[in-house]
Amino acid sequence: MPEKLFKVNAEEYILPGNRACSGCGLSIAYRYVLKALRENTILTLPASCLTVLHGLYPITSVGIPCLNCTFASTAASASGLVAGLAAMNRSDITVVAIAGDGGTFDIGIQALSGAAERGTDFIFVCYDNEGYMNTGTQRSSATPMGALTTTTPILTKQQHKKDMMKIMEGHDIPYLATCSPSFPIDLYDKFVKAKRIKGTRYVQIATPCPPGWVFPPKDTVKIGRLAVETGIVVLYEIENGKFRFTGRSKTISEKGTRAPVIHYVERQGRFKKMSMEQLGQLQRWVDGKWNEYLRRAEA
Amino acid sequence: MEIKDDNISAMCRPAVGEAGKTGDWRDATPVIDHAKCIASVKNRPACYLCWLYCPEGIVKAGIPIEINLTYCKGCGICAEECPARAITMVMHEEAKK
């Protein structure tokens, strides 16, 4: 482990004393995203938890240039930045758009689909905390079945999570990946790789959220790890259509040691009203997805 | 001398402690037992999982390991992930005794 750690860029781009919650999963992931992207990067962000982390005018807590845009136009503003840089003949700068799951799955999807169809040369990062956590835990299309949110307070969410990776894969883009802040080296390697590739690249990070998912802040890394071990989150990358498991998911697929989803569900307060029937449905949904990934990895 | 910027957009400048001294948020303080810490025991760079998982990036990965308590929000991830159980979270009332 240490040998791998020393390859990581030692520079910290997130300055201490920022506005992120204590034990924020996004904060861990974002640290490694910026370490991997380094300088010569322009970020563009819509309204999200990340805007809160970036701070209030006239001070910011992140040492990388960033543009704040409206909720629906993340990918459109990135297209504008790419066109502006091309007009100024600057080819050494990476444009990165980072949005939450609301800004990707729901509100930002049409701008993102447009940019991916045009093949705009940028990285789109979706940090998926499974709800509108910045505004107080409202339901989004990324919320898993059985979760309590402030807009599904009695019956819990009845629908499964939207498979955004499949939608993005439909655009035939050169690079797609999923990662988790509980495996920072895997996340770092994927971003280093994404930076080298040209064209639209899409990376989805599953970030545990202590206040929204209702678990103590000290368990952030543990919950993220359990999500991977139970198959709720699967770590993989699709490079030019070639599917490949990475990191812990690769080990699980080889050894067949995937844990049941109850280990993940029982540790979070948001699943306290989940019925046994819903738990069974979630388990079957995860099993179905996992078998599909296994088939793709073998092909 | 401050350089005058022709750009009249609302632009932020990076600074440490944007939300104030976030050490105030903490109710439990991480205390490192250097007799158990792997990096200190082996006396060479090793482990550093606390540095890897710290959301704030305030753990200094040296020998010995140092935590910047001015900005530590006290989440306890370092104590939870430490393989040698060298970090313990001490509540404020107990720390005063």
Coordinates of C-alpha atoms in Angstrom, one line a residue, chain A residues 21 48-49 52 71 100-102 127-140 143-144 147-150 207-214 268 270:
Chain A
C21 CA -19.9 18.5 6.5
S48 CA -24.8 21.5 -5.5
C49 CA -23.0 20.5 -2.3
V52 CA -21.1 25.0 -0.8
F71 CA -28.4 24.0 -12.6
G100 CA -24.3 16.1 -8.3
D101 CA -26.8 13.3 -9.1
G102 CA -29.6 15.8 -9.4
Y127 CA -20.8 12.6 -7.7
D128 CA -23.8 10.5 -6.8
N129 CA -25.0 10.9 -3.2
E130 CA -28.4 9.5 -4.1
G131 CA -30.6 12.6 -3.5
Y132 CA -30.7 16.4 -3.4
M133 CA -28.6 16.5 -0.3
N134 CA -27.7 20.2 -0.5
T135 CA -31.3 21.3 -0.2
G136 CA -32.2 18.7 2.5
T137 CA -32.5 15.2 1.2
Q138 CA -35.2 15.3 -1.5
R139 CA -35.8 12.3 -3.7
S140 CA -33.9 12.1 -7.0
T143 CA -32.2 7.4 -4.9
P144 CA -32.3 3.6 -4.4
A147 CA -34.9 4.9 1.0
L148 CA -36.6 7.6 3.1
T149 CA -36.3 11.2 1.9
T150 CA -38.1 14.3 2.8
T207 CA -20.2 9.3 -2.4
P208 CA -21.7 8.3 0.9
C209 CA -23.4 11.3 2.7
P210 CA -23.6 11.0 6.5
P211 CA -26.6 13.4 7.2
G212 CA -28.6 12.3 4.2
W213 CA -28.1 8.6 4.5
V214 CA -28.4 8.8 8.3
Q268 CA -28.2 3.3 7.3
R270 CA -32.7 6.0 5.6

